[in-house]
Amino acid sequence: MTPTKDQCPLNLENTSQNEKKSEIPKKKSKYSIYYIVNIIFFKNKIIKSKKKSTKSTTASPSETLRFVFTVTDFDKEQIIKATSLIKSSNYSEALSILEPISKQSPPDHDAAYWTGHCYEQLQNYEMAEKFYKISADYLLDDGLWEATYGKFLLEHSDLKNPNNKSAEERIQEGIKRLKSSADHKRYLDAMYILGKVFINGLFGVQQDYDKGVLYLKRAYNGGRKEKAWAAYEKKAKDLVANGQLKEIPLEHIWAKN
């Protein structure tokens, strides 16, 4: 079953390596208008070709469309098989299935996302970044892929990269990606991550309490109530202890103000 935006695959909690490996990020189905557009384009191309030559040996549109759908169905089956292996922490075996699919032209963004996930779990961060970026650049992503890539850039800002970007530039790119996911795609987990990053000044990002509270409230009111309130309450307790905040507000009042 494919997840919805309300499911939460991303977090910033401290976890052990074993716990981190057991976390399986979840993704919605990617077989949408992108493939329909390609199929229509392919069909029109064949029809035009047939008009040019009555002796054309080109397969009929219906035969070609059946082939396209067969390949797509096969890819879906392979990705399902790979994600099953990922759940069992068989990342290397999953990669052997996913990489050929993710390297297709045009790229299969769902496979690229899972390929990046496998490489991250295997601690091959350079390859993880490469495939995460492919999935994040998908125009019809609902926010998860771009949020995952943005969070990855923050966590690995010092990673060597082919563009020789500095750690500061990578942090800026990570925040930019998370903002795109949160502000334009309305992805709740991106709002939560930004809130926690800004309110605490994590990953070398300049602390911005007001901006952090704003994002946490947006995440809270969107459905991430428990996580967003916990992040704020923890920070509020520190501020009260340091005399920077008079008292911790009631949860429902905080959420509405």
PDB file of C-alpha atoms in Angstrom:
ATOM      1  CA  MET A   1       0.000   0.000   0.000  1.00  0.00           C
ATOM      2  CA  THR A   2       1.384   3.388  -0.921  1.00  0.00           C
ATOM      3  CA  PRO A   3       1.533   6.022   1.837  1.00  0.00           C
ATOM      4  CA  THR A   4       0.016   9.463   1.873  1.00  0.00           C
ATOM      5  CA  LYS A   5       1.438  12.801   2.896  1.00  0.00           C
ATOM      6  CA  ASP A   6       0.063  12.280   6.383  1.00  0.00           C
ATOM      7  CA  GLN A   7       2.518   9.428   6.988  1.00  0.00           C
ATOM      8  CA  CYS A   8       5.806  10.518   8.482  1.00  0.00           C
ATOM      9  CA  PRO A   9       9.005   8.985   7.067  1.00  0.00           C
ATOM     10  CA  LEU A  10      11.342  11.775   8.169  1.00  0.00           C
ATOM     11  CA  ASN A  11      12.559  12.740  11.606  1.00  0.00           C
ATOM     12  CA  LEU A  12      15.419  14.479  13.343  1.00  0.00           C
ATOM     13  CA  GLU A  13      15.469  12.380  16.462  1.00  0.00           C
ATOM     14  CA  ASN A  14      18.688  10.852  17.773  1.00  0.00           C
ATOM     15  CA  THR A  15      18.765   7.184  16.859  1.00  0.00           C
ATOM     16  CA  SER A  16      21.357   4.463  16.975  1.00  0.00           C
ATOM     17  CA  GLN A  17      22.760   3.072  13.719  1.00  0.00           C
ATOM     18  CA  ASN A  18      20.652  -0.077  14.067  1.00  0.00           C
ATOM     19  CA  GLU A  19      17.512   1.960  14.699  1.00  0.00           C
ATOM     20  CA  LYS A  20      18.295   4.177  11.755  1.00  0.00           C
ATOM     21  CA  LYS A  21      18.664   1.162   9.486  1.00  0.00           C
ATOM     22  CA  SER A  22      15.299  -0.164  10.565  1.00  0.00           C
ATOM     23  CA  GLU A  23      13.518   3.048   9.566  1.00  0.00           C
ATOM     24  CA  ILE A  24      12.016   2.576   6.126  1.00  0.00           C
ATOM     25  CA  PRO A  25      11.004   5.812   4.449  1.00  0.00           C
ATOM     26  CA  LYS A  26       7.652   5.489   2.733  1.00  0.00           C
ATOM     27  CA  LYS A  27       6.603   6.915  -0.593  1.00  0.00           C
ATOM     28  CA  LYS A  28       3.481   7.388  -2.584  1.00  0.00           C
ATOM     29  CA  SER A  29       3.060   5.846  -6.034  1.00  0.00           C
ATOM     30  CA  LYS A  30       4.921   7.669  -8.768  1.00  0.00           C
ATOM     31  CA  TYR A  31       3.127   6.177 -11.740  1.00  0.00           C
ATOM     32  CA  SER A  32       1.083   9.228 -12.593  1.00  0.00           C
ATOM     33  CA  ILE A  33       0.711  11.819 -15.325  1.00  0.00           C
ATOM     34  CA  TYR A  34       4.435  11.671 -16.092  1.00  0.00           C
ATOM     35  CA  TYR A  35       4.103   8.237 -17.689  1.00  0.00           C
ATOM     36  CA  ILE A  36       0.769   9.020 -19.304  1.00  0.00           C
ATOM     37  CA  VAL A  37       2.352  12.008 -21.077  1.00  0.00           C
ATOM     38  CA  ASN A  38       5.206   9.837 -22.315  1.00  0.00           C
ATOM     39  CA  ILE A  39       2.797   7.209 -23.601  1.00  0.00           C
ATOM     40  CA  ILE A  40       0.688   9.782 -25.477  1.00  0.00           C
ATOM     41  CA  PHE A  41       3.825  11.309 -26.984  1.00  0.00           C
ATOM     42  CA  PHE A  42       5.054   7.901 -28.079  1.00  0.00           C
ATOM     43  CA  LYS A  43       1.684   7.038 -29.608  1.00  0.00           C
ATOM     44  CA  ASN A  44       1.512  10.281 -31.614  1.00  0.00           C
ATOM     45  CA  LYS A  45       5.049   9.759 -32.831  1.00  0.00           C
ATOM     46  CA  ILE A  46       4.140   6.327 -34.193  1.00  0.00           C
ATOM     47  CA  ILE A  47       0.990   7.611 -35.913  1.00  0.00           C
ATOM     48  CA  LYS A  48       2.986  10.330 -37.690  1.00  0.00           C
ATOM     49  CA  SER A  49       5.564   7.770 -38.748  1.00  0.00           C
ATOM     50  CA  LYS A  50       2.889   5.518 -40.257  1.00  0.00           C
ATOM     51  CA  LYS A  51       1.483   8.405 -42.309  1.00  0.00           C
ATOM     52  CA  LYS A  52       4.874   8.978 -43.926  1.00  0.00           C
ATOM     53  CA  SER A  53       5.169   5.433 -45.206  1.00  0.00           C
ATOM     54  CA  THR A  54       2.494   2.843 -45.851  1.00  0.00           C
ATOM     55  CA  LYS A  55       5.233   0.209 -45.897  1.00  0.00           C
ATOM     56  CA  SER A  56       6.520   1.110 -42.478  1.00  0.00           C
ATOM     57  CA  THR A  57       7.514  -1.817 -40.319  1.00  0.00           C
ATOM     58  CA  THR A  58       6.841   0.149 -37.149  1.00  0.00           C
ATOM     59  CA  ALA A  59       4.665  -1.691 -34.646  1.00  0.00           C
ATOM     60  CA  SER A  60       1.083  -0.514 -34.283  1.00  0.00           C
ATOM     61  CA  PRO A  61       0.338   2.018 -31.511  1.00  0.00           C
ATOM     62  CA  SER A  62      -1.654  -0.536 -29.556  1.00  0.00           C
ATOM     63  CA  GLU A  63       1.207  -3.050 -29.675  1.00  0.00           C
ATOM     64  CA  THR A  64       3.713  -0.398 -28.631  1.00  0.00           C
ATOM     65  CA  LEU A  65       1.479   0.834 -25.820  1.00  0.00           C
ATOM     66  CA  ARG A  66       1.146  -2.715 -24.550  1.00  0.00           C
ATOM     67  CA  PHE A  67       4.935  -2.905 -24.496  1.00  0.00           C
ATOM     68  CA  VAL A  68       5.229   0.386 -22.565  1.00  0.00           C
ATOM     69  CA  PHE A  69       2.685  -0.737 -19.986  1.00  0.00           C
ATOM     70  CA  THR A  70       4.419  -4.112 -19.688  1.00  0.00           C
ATOM     71  CA  VAL A  71       7.752  -2.444 -18.968  1.00  0.00           C
ATOM     72  CA  THR A  72       6.113  -0.111 -16.442  1.00  0.00           C
ATOM     73  CA  ASP A  73       4.350  -2.962 -14.674  1.00  0.00           C
ATOM     74  CA  PHE A  74       7.602  -4.920 -14.589  1.00  0.00           C
ATOM     75  CA  ASP A  75       9.416  -1.932 -13.065  1.00  0.00           C
ATOM     76  CA  LYS A  76       6.717  -1.595 -10.418  1.00  0.00           C
ATOM     77  CA  GLU A  77       7.005  -5.275  -9.552  1.00  0.00           C
ATOM     78  CA  GLN A  78      10.785  -4.977  -9.281  1.00  0.00           C
ATOM     79  CA  ILE A  79      10.552  -1.916  -7.041  1.00  0.00           C
ATOM     80  CA  ILE A  80       8.077  -3.711  -4.788  1.00  0.00           C
ATOM     81  CA  LYS A  81      10.503  -6.636  -4.597  1.00  0.00           C
ATOM     82  CA  ALA A  82      13.375  -4.264  -3.775  1.00  0.00           C
ATOM     83  CA  THR A  83      11.462  -2.454  -1.018  1.00  0.00           C
ATOM     84  CA  SER A  84      10.667  -5.824   0.514  1.00  0.00           C
ATOM     85  CA  LEU A  85      14.398  -6.542   0.609  1.00  0.00           C
ATOM     86  CA  ILE A  86      15.015  -3.108   2.144  1.00  0.00           C
ATOM     87  CA  LYS A  87      12.614  -3.910   4.968  1.00  0.00           C
ATOM     88  CA  SER A  88      14.847  -6.900   5.717  1.00  0.00           C
ATOM     89  CA  SER A  89      17.961  -4.666   5.551  1.00  0.00           C
ATOM     90  CA  ASN A  90      19.173  -6.439   2.391  1.00  0.00           C
ATOM     91  CA  TYR A  91      20.364  -3.179   0.871  1.00  0.00           C
ATOM     92  CA  SER A  92      23.008  -4.597  -1.477  1.00  0.00           C
ATOM     93  CA  GLU A  93      20.577  -7.066  -2.998  1.00  0.00           C
ATOM     94  CA  ALA A  94      17.954  -4.342  -3.342  1.00  0.00           C
ATOM     95  CA  LEU A  95      20.491  -2.148  -5.140  1.00  0.00           C
ATOM     96  CA  SER A  96      21.116  -4.830  -7.753  1.00  0.00           C
ATOM     97  CA  ILE A  97      17.434  -4.530  -8.670  1.00  0.00           C
ATOM     98  CA  LEU A  98      16.990  -0.782  -8.313  1.00  0.00           C
ATOM     99  CA  GLU A  99      20.056   0.654 -10.031  1.00  0.00           C
ATOM    100  CA  PRO A 100      19.271  -0.593 -13.567  1.00  0.00           C
ATOM    101  CA  ILE A 101      15.767   0.879 -13.270  1.00  0.00           C
ATOM    102  CA  SER A 102      16.927   4.182 -11.787  1.00  0.00           C
ATOM    103  CA  LYS A 103      19.459   4.650 -14.614  1.00  0.00           C
ATOM    104  CA  GLN A 104      16.867   4.428 -17.371  1.00  0.00           C
ATOM    105  CA  SER A 105      16.282   7.398 -19.654  1.00  0.00           C
ATOM    106  CA  PRO A 106      14.129   9.142 -18.650  1.00  0.00           C
ATOM    107  CA  PRO A 107      15.042   8.154 -15.093  1.00  0.00           C
ATOM    108  CA  ASP A 108      12.666   6.256 -12.880  1.00  0.00           C
ATOM    109  CA  HIS A 109      12.401   8.658  -9.942  1.00  0.00           C
ATOM    110  CA  ASP A 110      10.841   6.184  -7.545  1.00  0.00           C
ATOM    111  CA  ALA A 111      13.690   3.734  -8.120  1.00  0.00           C
ATOM    112  CA  ALA A 112      16.206   6.576  -7.790  1.00  0.00           C
ATOM    113  CA  TYR A 113      14.755   7.511  -4.400  1.00  0.00           C
ATOM    114  CA  TRP A 114      15.053   3.974  -3.070  1.00  0.00           C
ATOM    115  CA  THR A 115      18.522   3.622  -4.583  1.00  0.00           C
ATOM    116  CA  GLY A 116      19.583   6.715  -2.658  1.00  0.00           C
ATOM    117  CA  HIS A 117      18.070   5.276   0.505  1.00  0.00           C
ATOM    118  CA  CYS A 118      20.022   2.030   0.101  1.00  0.00           C
ATOM    119  CA  TYR A 119      23.291   3.856  -0.473  1.00  0.00           C
ATOM    120  CA  GLU A 120      22.679   6.022   2.585  1.00  0.00           C
ATOM    121  CA  GLN A 121      22.106   2.961   4.759  1.00  0.00           C
ATOM    122  CA  LEU A 122      25.314   1.440   3.347  1.00  0.00           C
ATOM    123  CA  GLN A 123      27.067   4.743   4.209  1.00  0.00           C
ATOM    124  CA  ASN A 124      28.020   5.457   0.603  1.00  0.00           C
ATOM    125  CA  TYR A 125      26.923   9.055   0.951  1.00  0.00           C
ATOM    126  CA  GLU A 126      28.305  10.312  -2.369  1.00  0.00           C
ATOM    127  CA  MET A 127      26.134   7.862  -4.314  1.00  0.00           C
ATOM    128  CA  ALA A 128      23.188   8.454  -1.983  1.00  0.00           C
ATOM    129  CA  GLU A 129      23.306  12.166  -2.750  1.00  0.00           C
ATOM    130  CA  LYS A 130      23.444  11.526  -6.494  1.00  0.00           C
ATOM    131  CA  PHE A 131      20.252   9.464  -6.535  1.00  0.00           C
ATOM    132  CA  TYR A 132      18.419  11.545  -3.927  1.00  0.00           C
ATOM    133  CA  LYS A 133      18.936  14.580  -6.167  1.00  0.00           C
ATOM    134  CA  ILE A 134      17.481  12.753  -9.175  1.00  0.00           C
ATOM    135  CA  SER A 135      14.293  12.017  -7.258  1.00  0.00           C
ATOM    136  CA  ALA A 136      14.164  15.500  -5.682  1.00  0.00           C
ATOM    137  CA  ASP A 137      14.269  17.147  -9.114  1.00  0.00           C
ATOM    138  CA  TYR A 138      11.074  15.361 -10.178  1.00  0.00           C
ATOM    139  CA  LEU A 139       8.532  18.120 -10.860  1.00  0.00           C
ATOM    140  CA  LEU A 140       5.524  16.113  -9.680  1.00  0.00           C
ATOM    141  CA  ASP A 141       7.049  15.076  -6.346  1.00  0.00           C
ATOM    142  CA  ASP A 142       4.594  15.724  -3.514  1.00  0.00           C
ATOM    143  CA  GLY A 143       7.359  16.944  -1.198  1.00  0.00           C
ATOM    144  CA  LEU A 144       8.869  13.829   0.362  1.00  0.00           C
ATOM    145  CA  TRP A 145      11.694  13.381  -2.110  1.00  0.00           C
ATOM    146  CA  GLU A 146      12.744  17.038  -1.966  1.00  0.00           C
ATOM    147  CA  ALA A 147      12.491  17.090   1.836  1.00  0.00           C
ATOM    148  CA  THR A 148      14.622  13.941   2.043  1.00  0.00           C
ATOM    149  CA  TYR A 149      17.278  15.495  -0.186  1.00  0.00           C
ATOM    150  CA  GLY A 150      17.225  18.769   1.748  1.00  0.00           C
ATOM    151  CA  LYS A 151      17.598  17.003   5.080  1.00  0.00           C
ATOM    152  CA  PHE A 152      20.416  14.878   3.635  1.00  0.00           C
ATOM    153  CA  LEU A 153      22.323  18.009   2.573  1.00  0.00           C
ATOM    154  CA  LEU A 154      22.061  19.429   6.093  1.00  0.00           C
ATOM    155  CA  GLU A 155      23.241  16.204   7.698  1.00  0.00           C
ATOM    156  CA  HIS A 156      26.158  15.821   5.251  1.00  0.00           C
ATOM    157  CA  SER A 157      27.134  19.421   4.558  1.00  0.00           C
ATOM    158  CA  ASP A 158      30.844  18.557   4.778  1.00  0.00           C
ATOM    159  CA  LEU A 159      30.617  15.780   2.180  1.00  0.00           C
ATOM    160  CA  LYS A 160      32.926  16.048  -0.835  1.00  0.00           C
ATOM    161  CA  ASN A 161      30.880  16.763  -3.931  1.00  0.00           C
ATOM    162  CA  PRO A 162      31.542  17.048  -7.679  1.00  0.00           C
ATOM    163  CA  ASN A 163      30.534  20.729  -7.704  1.00  0.00           C
ATOM    164  CA  ASN A 164      33.008  21.564  -4.920  1.00  0.00           C
ATOM    165  CA  LYS A 165      30.339  23.425  -2.979  1.00  0.00           C
ATOM    166  CA  SER A 166      31.291  24.602   0.481  1.00  0.00           C
ATOM    167  CA  ALA A 167      29.518  23.352   3.587  1.00  0.00           C
ATOM    168  CA  GLU A 168      27.758  26.704   3.869  1.00  0.00           C
ATOM    169  CA  GLU A 169      26.488  26.469   0.287  1.00  0.00           C
ATOM    170  CA  ARG A 170      25.220  22.949   0.870  1.00  0.00           C
ATOM    171  CA  ILE A 171      23.401  24.048   4.028  1.00  0.00           C
ATOM    172  CA  GLN A 172      21.783  26.887   2.083  1.00  0.00           C
ATOM    173  CA  GLU A 173      20.730  24.448  -0.638  1.00  0.00           C
ATOM    174  CA  GLY A 174      19.328  22.077   1.983  1.00  0.00           C
ATOM    175  CA  ILE A 175      17.214  24.839   3.542  1.00  0.00           C
ATOM    176  CA  LYS A 176      16.089  25.939   0.071  1.00  0.00           C
ATOM    177  CA  ARG A 177      14.934  22.409  -0.745  1.00  0.00           C
ATOM    178  CA  LEU A 178      13.105  22.039   2.551  1.00  0.00           C
ATOM    179  CA  LYS A 179      11.388  25.395   2.076  1.00  0.00           C
ATOM    180  CA  SER A 180      10.287  24.368  -1.400  1.00  0.00           C
ATOM    181  CA  SER A 181       8.811  21.186   0.032  1.00  0.00           C
ATOM    182  CA  ALA A 182       7.133  22.996   2.923  1.00  0.00           C
ATOM    183  CA  ASP A 183       6.008  26.256   1.318  1.00  0.00           C
ATOM    184  CA  HIS A 184       5.129  25.174  -2.224  1.00  0.00           C
ATOM    185  CA  LYS A 185       4.282  21.483  -1.863  1.00  0.00           C
ATOM    186  CA  ARG A 186       2.770  21.820   1.618  1.00  0.00           C
ATOM    187  CA  TYR A 187       4.673  18.786   2.877  1.00  0.00           C
ATOM    188  CA  LEU A 188       4.104  18.604   6.637  1.00  0.00           C
ATOM    189  CA  ASP A 189       7.307  16.816   7.596  1.00  0.00           C
ATOM    190  CA  ALA A 190       9.356  19.504   5.844  1.00  0.00           C
ATOM    191  CA  MET A 191       7.573  22.099   8.006  1.00  0.00           C
ATOM    192  CA  TYR A 192       8.416  20.108  11.127  1.00  0.00           C
ATOM    193  CA  ILE A 193      12.068  19.710  10.132  1.00  0.00           C
ATOM    194  CA  LEU A 194      12.451  23.413   9.353  1.00  0.00           C
ATOM    195  CA  GLY A 195      10.774  24.328  12.632  1.00  0.00           C
ATOM    196  CA  LYS A 196      13.120  22.163  14.638  1.00  0.00           C
ATOM    197  CA  VAL A 197      16.181  23.339  12.692  1.00  0.00           C
ATOM    198  CA  PHE A 198      15.388  27.060  13.062  1.00  0.00           C
ATOM    199  CA  ILE A 199      14.228  26.994  16.677  1.00  0.00           C
ATOM    200  CA  ASN A 200      17.400  25.182  17.790  1.00  0.00           C
ATOM    201  CA  GLY A 201      19.927  26.421  15.225  1.00  0.00           C
ATOM    202  CA  LEU A 202      20.791  22.888  14.088  1.00  0.00           C
ATOM    203  CA  PHE A 203      23.317  21.869  11.398  1.00  0.00           C
ATOM    204  CA  GLY A 204      25.055  25.239  11.486  1.00  0.00           C
ATOM    205  CA  VAL A 205      21.885  27.080  10.486  1.00  0.00           C
ATOM    206  CA  GLN A 206      21.492  30.466  12.178  1.00  0.00           C
ATOM    207  CA  GLN A 207      18.937  30.202  14.962  1.00  0.00           C
ATOM    208  CA  ASP A 208      15.658  31.972  14.251  1.00  0.00           C
ATOM    209  CA  TYR A 209      13.213  31.357  17.087  1.00  0.00           C
ATOM    210  CA  ASP A 210      10.226  33.112  15.525  1.00  0.00           C
ATOM    211  CA  LYS A 211      10.634  31.368  12.185  1.00  0.00           C
ATOM    212  CA  GLY A 212      11.048  28.034  13.930  1.00  0.00           C
ATOM    213  CA  VAL A 213       7.856  28.535  15.938  1.00  0.00           C
ATOM    214  CA  LEU A 214       5.999  29.512  12.763  1.00  0.00           C
ATOM    215  CA  TYR A 215       6.966  26.299  10.964  1.00  0.00           C
ATOM    216  CA  LEU A 216       6.211  24.154  14.011  1.00  0.00           C
ATOM    217  CA  LYS A 217       2.748  25.707  14.296  1.00  0.00           C
ATOM    218  CA  ARG A 218       2.113  25.038  10.617  1.00  0.00           C
ATOM    219  CA  ALA A 219       3.145  21.421  11.077  1.00  0.00           C
ATOM    220  CA  TYR A 220       1.017  21.179  14.224  1.00  0.00           C
ATOM    221  CA  ASN A 221      -2.112  22.576  12.603  1.00  0.00           C
ATOM    222  CA  GLY A 222      -1.540  20.401   9.555  1.00  0.00           C
ATOM    223  CA  GLY A 223      -1.591  17.191  11.584  1.00  0.00           C
ATOM    224  CA  ARG A 224       1.861  16.740  13.157  1.00  0.00           C
ATOM    225  CA  LYS A 225       0.557  17.778  16.579  1.00  0.00           C
ATOM    226  CA  GLU A 226       2.508  15.451  18.870  1.00  0.00           C
ATOM    227  CA  LYS A 227       5.894  15.937  17.195  1.00  0.00           C
ATOM    228  CA  ALA A 228       5.569  19.684  16.682  1.00  0.00           C
ATOM    229  CA  TRP A 229       4.430  20.377  20.241  1.00  0.00           C
ATOM    230  CA  ALA A 230       7.153  18.144  21.696  1.00  0.00           C
ATOM    231  CA  ALA A 231       9.815  20.055  19.745  1.00  0.00           C
ATOM    232  CA  TYR A 232       8.482  23.414  20.913  1.00  0.00           C
ATOM    233  CA  GLU A 233       7.891  22.349  24.523  1.00  0.00           C
ATOM    234  CA  LYS A 234      11.451  21.062  24.859  1.00  0.00           C
ATOM    235  CA  LYS A 235      12.869  24.364  23.644  1.00  0.00           C
ATOM    236  CA  ALA A 236      10.424  26.364  25.780  1.00  0.00           C
ATOM    237  CA  LYS A 237      11.545  24.523  28.927  1.00  0.00           C
ATOM    238  CA  ASP A 238      15.147  25.508  28.212  1.00  0.00           C
ATOM    239  CA  LEU A 239      14.129  29.129  27.693  1.00  0.00           C
ATOM    240  CA  VAL A 240      12.143  29.188  30.942  1.00  0.00           C
ATOM    241  CA  ALA A 241      15.092  27.681  32.821  1.00  0.00           C
ATOM    242  CA  ASN A 242      17.368  30.383  31.389  1.00  0.00           C
ATOM    243  CA  GLY A 243      14.938  33.161  32.220  1.00  0.00           C
ATOM    244  CA  GLN A 244      14.324  33.961  28.547  1.00  0.00           C
ATOM    245  CA  LEU A 245      10.676  32.897  28.664  1.00  0.00           C
ATOM    246  CA  LYS A 246       8.253  33.558  31.505  1.00  0.00           C
ATOM    247  CA  GLU A 247       6.250  30.361  31.206  1.00  0.00           C
ATOM    248  CA  ILE A 248       5.335  27.578  28.826  1.00  0.00           C
ATOM    249  CA  PRO A 249       1.993  28.402  27.211  1.00  0.00           C
ATOM    250  CA  LEU A 250      -0.871  25.941  27.116  1.00  0.00           C
ATOM    251  CA  GLU A 251      -0.686  23.774  24.025  1.00  0.00           C
ATOM    252  CA  HIS A 252      -4.005  24.802  22.471  1.00  0.00           C
ATOM    253  CA  ILE A 253      -3.340  28.496  23.084  1.00  0.00           C
ATOM    254  CA  TRP A 254       0.143  28.255  21.580  1.00  0.00           C
ATOM    255  CA  ALA A 255      -1.196  26.529  18.476  1.00  0.00           C
ATOM    256  CA  LYS A 256      -3.797  29.228  17.804  1.00  0.00           C
ATOM    257  CA  ASN A 257      -1.670  32.322  18.448  1.00  0.00           C
TER     258      ASN A 257
END
